[in-house]
Amino acid sequence: EAGVAQSPRYKIIEKRQSVAFWCNPISGHATLYWYQQILGQGPKLLIQFQNNGVVDDSQLPKDRFSAERLKGVDSTLKIQPAKLEDSAVYLCASSLGLPWGYGYTFGSGTRLTVV
Amino acid sequence: KNEVEQSPQNLTAQEGEFITINCSYSVGISALHWLQQHPGGGIVSLFMLSSGKKKHGRLIATINIQEKHSSLHITASHPRDSAVYICAVFYSGGGADGLTFGKGTHLIIQP
């Protein structure tokens, strides 16, 4: 079974530039999550999709972050403009959407460095 | 707000030692995950628990719902077990089901 695919693996940009990350979840997984993990901390949920609808985006900085999952499959997360504090690993995860996160699987993440 | 606390934050041990990592949380949960994250790598789910105990190879995870506490044990530890181990919980009561994570325990097993 293929895992959760993310790209790019690494990205370095200057502050005020924009950047986009891509995630392709496991086939059949209805629920998709984007997390931000700052060095030394646990991941923080940014946004959760159920199919192509948003379930929770309460911690997404909407003035600069946006995410979409138009066809209910793959998803993109965008930052525009980037700030130095956005330097982090951005993790995508997917699950079957059943209670308790059955089948919860993470991608390898995208490491973003803002300089 | 549910807090997830892990201890210890850092742990260095010799190969072969028995390792215990603890996780406590403050409100009722539906389930708890133990996750492993290698440096520069993605996160792998080791266990999902809602009660009792699970075992996989040299790894054992237990949860005590009444005490709101879980432990991850590694028997006969090996240098390849060196990683960050993260406890994460799903809250009870519905709503968005994203995980809430502890800050992780950085484990180093020395040969």
PDB file of C-alpha atoms in Angstrom:
ATOM      1  CA  GLU A   1       0.000   0.000   0.000  1.00  0.00           C
ATOM      2  CA  ALA A   2       1.439   3.369  -0.984  1.00  0.00           C
ATOM      3  CA  GLY A   3       1.896   5.829   1.878  1.00  0.00           C
ATOM      4  CA  VAL A   4       1.034   9.502   2.161  1.00  0.00           C
ATOM      5  CA  ALA A   5       3.070  11.363  -0.439  1.00  0.00           C
ATOM      6  CA  GLN A   6       4.342  14.875   0.147  1.00  0.00           C
ATOM      7  CA  SER A   7       6.434  17.242  -1.939  1.00  0.00           C
ATOM      8  CA  PRO A   8       8.765  18.953  -1.959  1.00  0.00           C
ATOM      9  CA  ARG A   9      10.863  17.349   0.746  1.00  0.00           C
ATOM     10  CA  TYR A  10      12.817  20.530   1.471  1.00  0.00           C
ATOM     11  CA  LYS A  11      12.269  24.184   0.609  1.00  0.00           C
ATOM     12  CA  ILE A  12      14.262  27.310   1.377  1.00  0.00           C
ATOM     13  CA  ILE A  13      12.699  30.695   0.641  1.00  0.00           C
ATOM     14  CA  GLU A  14      13.211  34.300   1.624  1.00  0.00           C
ATOM     15  CA  LYS A  15      10.735  36.027   3.911  1.00  0.00           C
ATOM     16  CA  ARG A  16       7.784  37.598   2.120  1.00  0.00           C
ATOM     17  CA  GLN A  17       7.996  35.023  -0.672  1.00  0.00           C
ATOM     18  CA  SER A  18       5.228  32.489  -1.230  1.00  0.00           C
ATOM     19  CA  VAL A  19       5.457  28.697  -1.101  1.00  0.00           C
ATOM     20  CA  ALA A  20       3.143  25.756  -1.717  1.00  0.00           C
ATOM     21  CA  PHE A  21       3.217  22.195  -0.445  1.00  0.00           C
ATOM     22  CA  TRP A  22       1.440  19.214  -1.946  1.00  0.00           C
ATOM     23  CA  CYS A  23       0.006  16.096  -0.318  1.00  0.00           C
ATOM     24  CA  ASN A  24      -1.516  12.957  -1.800  1.00  0.00           C
ATOM     25  CA  PRO A  25      -3.185  10.819   0.887  1.00  0.00           C
ATOM     26  CA  ILE A  26      -3.625   7.083   0.971  1.00  0.00           C
ATOM     27  CA  SER A  27      -6.263   5.973  -1.506  1.00  0.00           C
ATOM     28  CA  GLY A  28      -9.654   5.773   0.142  1.00  0.00           C
ATOM     29  CA  HIS A  29      -8.757   7.945   3.122  1.00  0.00           C
ATOM     30  CA  ALA A  30     -11.519  10.511   3.464  1.00  0.00           C
ATOM     31  CA  THR A  31      -9.843  12.628   6.118  1.00  0.00           C
ATOM     32  CA  LEU A  32      -6.728  14.702   5.471  1.00  0.00           C
ATOM     33  CA  TYR A  33      -4.773  16.796   7.979  1.00  0.00           C
ATOM     34  CA  TRP A  34      -2.039  19.403   7.705  1.00  0.00           C
ATOM     35  CA  TYR A  35       0.229  19.861  10.728  1.00  0.00           C
ATOM     36  CA  GLN A  36       2.989  22.336  11.500  1.00  0.00           C
ATOM     37  CA  GLN A  37       5.877  21.048  13.600  1.00  0.00           C
ATOM     38  CA  ILE A  38       8.325  23.635  14.906  1.00  0.00           C
ATOM     39  CA  LEU A  39      11.692  22.282  16.014  1.00  0.00           C
ATOM     40  CA  GLY A  40      11.499  20.782  19.495  1.00  0.00           C
ATOM     41  CA  GLN A  41       7.705  20.771  19.646  1.00  0.00           C
ATOM     42  CA  GLY A  42       4.955  18.327  18.850  1.00  0.00           C
ATOM     43  CA  PRO A  43       2.944  18.820  15.657  1.00  0.00           C
ATOM     44  CA  LYS A  44       0.124  21.381  15.699  1.00  0.00           C
ATOM     45  CA  LEU A  45      -3.002  20.844  13.632  1.00  0.00           C
ATOM     46  CA  LEU A  46      -3.478  23.569  11.017  1.00  0.00           C
ATOM     47  CA  ILE A  47      -6.447  22.231   9.088  1.00  0.00           C
ATOM     48  CA  GLN A  48      -8.550  19.075   8.762  1.00  0.00           C
ATOM     49  CA  PHE A  49     -10.532  18.110   5.660  1.00  0.00           C
ATOM     50  CA  GLN A  50     -13.281  15.534   5.421  1.00  0.00           C
ATOM     51  CA  ASN A  51     -13.436  14.735   1.691  1.00  0.00           C
ATOM     52  CA  ASN A  52     -13.271  18.247   0.161  1.00  0.00           C
ATOM     53  CA  GLY A  53     -14.873  20.075   3.099  1.00  0.00           C
ATOM     54  CA  VAL A  54     -13.076  21.790   5.982  1.00  0.00           C
ATOM     55  CA  VAL A  55     -13.809  20.294   9.418  1.00  0.00           C
ATOM     56  CA  ASP A  56     -11.452  22.418  11.508  1.00  0.00           C
ATOM     57  CA  ASP A  57      -9.187  25.323  10.540  1.00  0.00           C
ATOM     58  CA  SER A  58      -9.239  27.134  13.864  1.00  0.00           C
ATOM     59  CA  GLN A  59      -5.448  27.197  14.185  1.00  0.00           C
ATOM     60  CA  LEU A  60      -4.695  28.140  10.586  1.00  0.00           C
ATOM     61  CA  PRO A  61      -3.272  31.701  10.304  1.00  0.00           C
ATOM     62  CA  LYS A  62      -5.718  32.669   7.611  1.00  0.00           C
ATOM     63  CA  ASP A  63      -4.093  35.993   6.839  1.00  0.00           C
ATOM     64  CA  ARG A  64      -1.197  34.139   5.227  1.00  0.00           C
ATOM     65  CA  PHE A  65      -2.008  30.427   5.087  1.00  0.00           C
ATOM     66  CA  SER A  66      -4.523  28.771   2.785  1.00  0.00           C
ATOM     67  CA  ALA A  67      -5.317  25.173   1.971  1.00  0.00           C
ATOM     68  CA  GLU A  68      -7.570  23.386  -0.449  1.00  0.00           C
ATOM     69  CA  ARG A  69      -8.640  19.881  -1.341  1.00  0.00           C
ATOM     70  CA  LEU A  70     -10.752  20.512  -4.406  1.00  0.00           C
ATOM     71  CA  LYS A  71     -11.559  16.975  -5.541  1.00  0.00           C
ATOM     72  CA  GLY A  72     -11.457  15.350  -2.123  1.00  0.00           C
ATOM     73  CA  VAL A  73      -8.165  13.612  -2.861  1.00  0.00           C
ATOM     74  CA  ASP A  74      -4.878  15.520  -2.920  1.00  0.00           C
ATOM     75  CA  SER A  75      -4.369  18.811  -1.145  1.00  0.00           C
ATOM     76  CA  THR A  76      -2.186  21.900  -1.286  1.00  0.00           C
ATOM     77  CA  LEU A  77      -1.109  24.167   1.563  1.00  0.00           C
ATOM     78  CA  LYS A  78       0.104  27.663   0.674  1.00  0.00           C
ATOM     79  CA  ILE A  79       1.887  30.358   2.636  1.00  0.00           C
ATOM     80  CA  GLN A  80       1.866  33.895   1.266  1.00  0.00           C
ATOM     81  CA  PRO A  81       3.820  35.883   2.374  1.00  0.00           C
ATOM     82  CA  ALA A  82       6.139  33.736   4.469  1.00  0.00           C
ATOM     83  CA  LYS A  83       7.596  34.908   7.762  1.00  0.00           C
ATOM     84  CA  LEU A  84      10.710  33.725   9.566  1.00  0.00           C
ATOM     85  CA  GLU A  85       8.561  32.005  12.222  1.00  0.00           C
ATOM     86  CA  ASP A  86       6.985  29.803   9.555  1.00  0.00           C
ATOM     87  CA  SER A  87      10.202  27.768   9.448  1.00  0.00           C
ATOM     88  CA  ALA A  88       9.018  24.289  10.414  1.00  0.00           C
ATOM     89  CA  VAL A  89       8.221  20.847   9.107  1.00  0.00           C
ATOM     90  CA  TYR A  90       4.798  20.660   7.475  1.00  0.00           C
ATOM     91  CA  LEU A  91       3.287  17.220   7.874  1.00  0.00           C
ATOM     92  CA  CYS A  92       0.346  15.807   6.007  1.00  0.00           C
ATOM     93  CA  ALA A  93      -1.608  12.863   7.404  1.00  0.00           C
ATOM     94  CA  SER A  94      -4.658  10.949   6.340  1.00  0.00           C
ATOM     95  CA  SER A  95      -7.067   8.525   7.934  1.00  0.00           C
ATOM     96  CA  LEU A  96     -10.150   6.531   7.097  1.00  0.00           C
ATOM     97  CA  GLY A  97     -12.114   9.126   9.033  1.00  0.00           C
ATOM     98  CA  LEU A  98     -13.584   6.643  11.444  1.00  0.00           C
ATOM     99  CA  PRO A  99     -13.599   7.565  15.131  1.00  0.00           C
ATOM    100  CA  TRP A 100     -10.247   7.466  16.897  1.00  0.00           C
ATOM    101  CA  GLY A 101      -8.198   8.009  13.768  1.00  0.00           C
ATOM    102  CA  TYR A 102      -8.182   4.454  12.523  1.00  0.00           C
ATOM    103  CA  GLY A 103      -5.552   4.007   9.848  1.00  0.00           C
ATOM    104  CA  TYR A 104      -3.872   7.301  10.719  1.00  0.00           C
ATOM    105  CA  THR A 105      -0.766   7.663   8.521  1.00  0.00           C
ATOM    106  CA  PHE A 106       1.724  10.499   8.204  1.00  0.00           C
ATOM    107  CA  GLY A 107       3.729  11.621   5.215  1.00  0.00           C
ATOM    108  CA  SER A 108       7.461  12.313   5.459  1.00  0.00           C
ATOM    109  CA  GLY A 109       6.910  16.042   5.718  1.00  0.00           C
ATOM    110  CA  THR A 110       8.229  19.143   3.985  1.00  0.00           C
ATOM    111  CA  ARG A 111      10.983  21.005   5.829  1.00  0.00           C
ATOM    112  CA  LEU A 112      10.574  24.748   5.196  1.00  0.00           C
ATOM    113  CA  THR A 113      13.326  27.209   6.019  1.00  0.00           C
ATOM    114  CA  VAL A 114      12.512  30.907   5.734  1.00  0.00           C
ATOM    115  CA  VAL A 115      15.564  33.164   5.634  1.00  0.00           C
TER     116      VAL A 115
ATOM    117  CA  LYS B   1      -8.044  22.443  27.032  1.00  0.00           C
ATOM    118  CA  ASN B   2      -6.458  19.012  27.136  1.00  0.00           C
ATOM    119  CA  GLU B   3      -2.766  19.013  27.910  1.00  0.00           C
ATOM    120  CA  VAL B   4      -0.553  16.099  26.943  1.00  0.00           C
ATOM    121  CA  GLU B   5       2.555  15.781  29.066  1.00  0.00           C
ATOM    122  CA  GLN B   6       5.413  13.416  28.343  1.00  0.00           C
ATOM    123  CA  SER B   7       8.344  12.397  30.495  1.00  0.00           C
ATOM    124  CA  PRO B   8      11.216  12.290  30.359  1.00  0.00           C
ATOM    125  CA  GLN B   9      11.921  14.940  27.732  1.00  0.00           C
ATOM    126  CA  ASN B  10      15.318  13.424  26.958  1.00  0.00           C
ATOM    127  CA  LEU B  11      16.619   9.942  27.720  1.00  0.00           C
ATOM    128  CA  THR B  12      20.021   8.399  27.038  1.00  0.00           C
ATOM    129  CA  ALA B  13      20.518   4.724  27.823  1.00  0.00           C
ATOM    130  CA  GLN B  14      22.862   1.868  27.063  1.00  0.00           C
ATOM    131  CA  GLU B  15      22.042  -0.853  24.576  1.00  0.00           C
ATOM    132  CA  GLY B  16      20.017  -3.607  26.205  1.00  0.00           C
ATOM    133  CA  GLU B  17      18.368  -1.459  28.855  1.00  0.00           C
ATOM    134  CA  PHE B  18      14.616  -1.501  29.508  1.00  0.00           C
ATOM    135  CA  ILE B  19      13.123   1.854  28.496  1.00  0.00           C
ATOM    136  CA  THR B  20       9.937   3.473  29.791  1.00  0.00           C
ATOM    137  CA  ILE B  21       8.394   6.656  28.410  1.00  0.00           C
ATOM    138  CA  ASN B  22       5.346   8.131  30.131  1.00  0.00           C
ATOM    139  CA  CYS B  23       2.410  10.147  28.881  1.00  0.00           C
ATOM    140  CA  SER B  24      -0.367  11.802  30.885  1.00  0.00           C
ATOM    141  CA  TYR B  25      -3.369  13.804  29.754  1.00  0.00           C
ATOM    142  CA  SER B  26      -5.953  15.894  31.512  1.00  0.00           C
ATOM    143  CA  VAL B  27      -9.412  15.083  30.100  1.00  0.00           C
ATOM    144  CA  GLY B  28     -11.242  12.090  28.700  1.00  0.00           C
ATOM    145  CA  ILE B  29      -9.985  10.752  25.402  1.00  0.00           C
ATOM    146  CA  SER B  30     -11.229   8.332  22.766  1.00  0.00           C
ATOM    147  CA  ALA B  31      -7.838   6.878  21.944  1.00  0.00           C
ATOM    148  CA  LEU B  32      -4.114   7.441  22.311  1.00  0.00           C
ATOM    149  CA  HIS B  33      -1.359   6.990  19.741  1.00  0.00           C
ATOM    150  CA  TRP B  34       2.310   6.322  20.296  1.00  0.00           C
ATOM    151  CA  LEU B  35       4.333   7.640  17.363  1.00  0.00           C
ATOM    152  CA  GLN B  36       7.980   7.351  16.380  1.00  0.00           C
ATOM    153  CA  GLN B  37       9.854  10.064  14.507  1.00  0.00           C
ATOM    154  CA  HIS B  38      13.404   9.508  13.259  1.00  0.00           C
ATOM    155  CA  PRO B  39      15.653  12.540  12.599  1.00  0.00           C
ATOM    156  CA  GLY B  40      14.690  14.063   9.260  1.00  0.00           C
ATOM    157  CA  GLY B  41      12.048  11.409   8.769  1.00  0.00           C
ATOM    158  CA  GLY B  42       8.321  11.205   8.856  1.00  0.00           C
ATOM    159  CA  ILE B  43       6.178   9.974  11.700  1.00  0.00           C
ATOM    160  CA  VAL B  44       5.265   6.329  12.068  1.00  0.00           C
ATOM    161  CA  SER B  45       2.335   5.189  14.161  1.00  0.00           C
ATOM    162  CA  LEU B  46       3.471   2.459  16.580  1.00  0.00           C
ATOM    163  CA  PHE B  47       0.278   1.826  18.519  1.00  0.00           C
ATOM    164  CA  MET B  48      -3.263   3.064  18.854  1.00  0.00           C
ATOM    165  CA  LEU B  49      -4.791   2.284  22.262  1.00  0.00           C
ATOM    166  CA  SER B  50      -8.155   2.828  23.838  1.00  0.00           C
ATOM    167  CA  SER B  51      -7.703   0.408  26.747  1.00  0.00           C
ATOM    168  CA  GLY B  52      -5.371  -2.201  28.191  1.00  0.00           C
ATOM    169  CA  LYS B  53      -2.104  -3.195  26.620  1.00  0.00           C
ATOM    170  CA  LYS B  54      -0.621  -3.885  23.194  1.00  0.00           C
ATOM    171  CA  LYS B  55       2.645  -5.562  22.241  1.00  0.00           C
ATOM    172  CA  HIS B  56       4.584  -5.507  18.990  1.00  0.00           C
ATOM    173  CA  GLY B  57       8.003  -7.107  18.994  1.00  0.00           C
ATOM    174  CA  ARG B  58      10.088  -5.389  21.666  1.00  0.00           C
ATOM    175  CA  LEU B  59       7.575  -2.582  22.121  1.00  0.00           C
ATOM    176  CA  ILE B  60       4.794  -2.625  24.702  1.00  0.00           C
ATOM    177  CA  ALA B  61       2.207   0.105  25.224  1.00  0.00           C
ATOM    178  CA  THR B  62      -0.202   0.328  28.145  1.00  0.00           C
ATOM    179  CA  ILE B  63      -2.963   2.739  29.008  1.00  0.00           C
ATOM    180  CA  ASN B  64      -4.869   3.376  32.252  1.00  0.00           C
ATOM    181  CA  ILE B  65      -8.010   5.296  31.387  1.00  0.00           C
ATOM    182  CA  GLN B  66      -8.938   6.021  35.023  1.00  0.00           C
ATOM    183  CA  GLU B  67      -5.521   7.484  35.775  1.00  0.00           C
ATOM    184  CA  LYS B  68      -5.288   9.215  32.362  1.00  0.00           C
ATOM    185  CA  HIS B  69      -1.843   7.759  31.832  1.00  0.00           C
ATOM    186  CA  SER B  70      -0.029   5.678  29.234  1.00  0.00           C
ATOM    187  CA  SER B  71       3.431   4.172  29.045  1.00  0.00           C
ATOM    188  CA  LEU B  72       5.585   2.972  26.177  1.00  0.00           C
ATOM    189  CA  HIS B  73       8.169   0.332  27.040  1.00  0.00           C
ATOM    190  CA  ILE B  74      11.074  -0.877  24.945  1.00  0.00           C
ATOM    191  CA  THR B  75      12.709  -4.138  25.985  1.00  0.00           C
ATOM    192  CA  ALA B  76      16.302  -5.020  25.037  1.00  0.00           C
ATOM    193  CA  SER B  77      16.832  -1.537  23.565  1.00  0.00           C
ATOM    194  CA  HIS B  78      19.026  -1.146  20.490  1.00  0.00           C
ATOM    195  CA  PRO B  79      20.725   1.888  18.884  1.00  0.00           C
ATOM    196  CA  ARG B  80      18.218   1.738  16.020  1.00  0.00           C
ATOM    197  CA  ASP B  81      15.509   2.566  18.584  1.00  0.00           C
ATOM    198  CA  SER B  82      17.034   6.057  18.862  1.00  0.00           C
ATOM    199  CA  ALA B  83      14.280   8.455  17.814  1.00  0.00           C
ATOM    200  CA  VAL B  84      11.716  10.880  19.157  1.00  0.00           C
ATOM    201  CA  TYR B  85       8.693   9.128  20.646  1.00  0.00           C
ATOM    202  CA  ILE B  86       5.504  11.163  20.642  1.00  0.00           C
ATOM    203  CA  CYS B  87       2.284  10.559  22.536  1.00  0.00           C
ATOM    204  CA  ALA B  88      -0.861  11.901  20.866  1.00  0.00           C
ATOM    205  CA  VAL B  89      -4.494  11.742  21.896  1.00  0.00           C
ATOM    206  CA  PHE B  90      -7.957  12.002  20.399  1.00  0.00           C
ATOM    207  CA  TYR B  91     -10.418  13.784  22.650  1.00  0.00           C
ATOM    208  CA  SER B  92     -13.774  12.340  23.603  1.00  0.00           C
ATOM    209  CA  GLY B  93     -16.895  14.260  22.790  1.00  0.00           C
ATOM    210  CA  GLY B  94     -16.829  14.576  19.021  1.00  0.00           C
ATOM    211  CA  GLY B  95     -15.745  17.529  16.988  1.00  0.00           C
ATOM    212  CA  ALA B  96     -12.640  17.680  14.863  1.00  0.00           C
ATOM    213  CA  ASP B  97     -10.552  14.591  15.326  1.00  0.00           C
ATOM    214  CA  GLY B  98      -7.088  15.917  14.864  1.00  0.00           C
ATOM    215  CA  LEU B  99      -4.571  14.579  17.297  1.00  0.00           C
ATOM    216  CA  THR B 100      -3.197  16.623  20.203  1.00  0.00           C
ATOM    217  CA  PHE B 101       0.473  15.883  20.599  1.00  0.00           C
ATOM    218  CA  GLY B 102       2.926  15.809  23.466  1.00  0.00           C
ATOM    219  CA  LYS B 103       6.292  17.448  22.879  1.00  0.00           C
ATOM    220  CA  GLY B 104       8.022  14.119  22.474  1.00  0.00           C
ATOM    221  CA  THR B 105      10.740  12.185  24.246  1.00  0.00           C
ATOM    222  CA  HIS B 106      14.140  12.227  22.577  1.00  0.00           C
ATOM    223  CA  LEU B 107      15.637   8.755  23.101  1.00  0.00           C
ATOM    224  CA  ILE B 108      19.278   7.917  22.427  1.00  0.00           C
ATOM    225  CA  ILE B 109      20.473   4.337  22.810  1.00  0.00           C
ATOM    226  CA  GLN B 110      24.244   4.083  22.965  1.00  0.00           C
ATOM    227  CA  PRO B 111      26.046   0.899  21.860  1.00  0.00           C
TER     228      PRO B 111
END
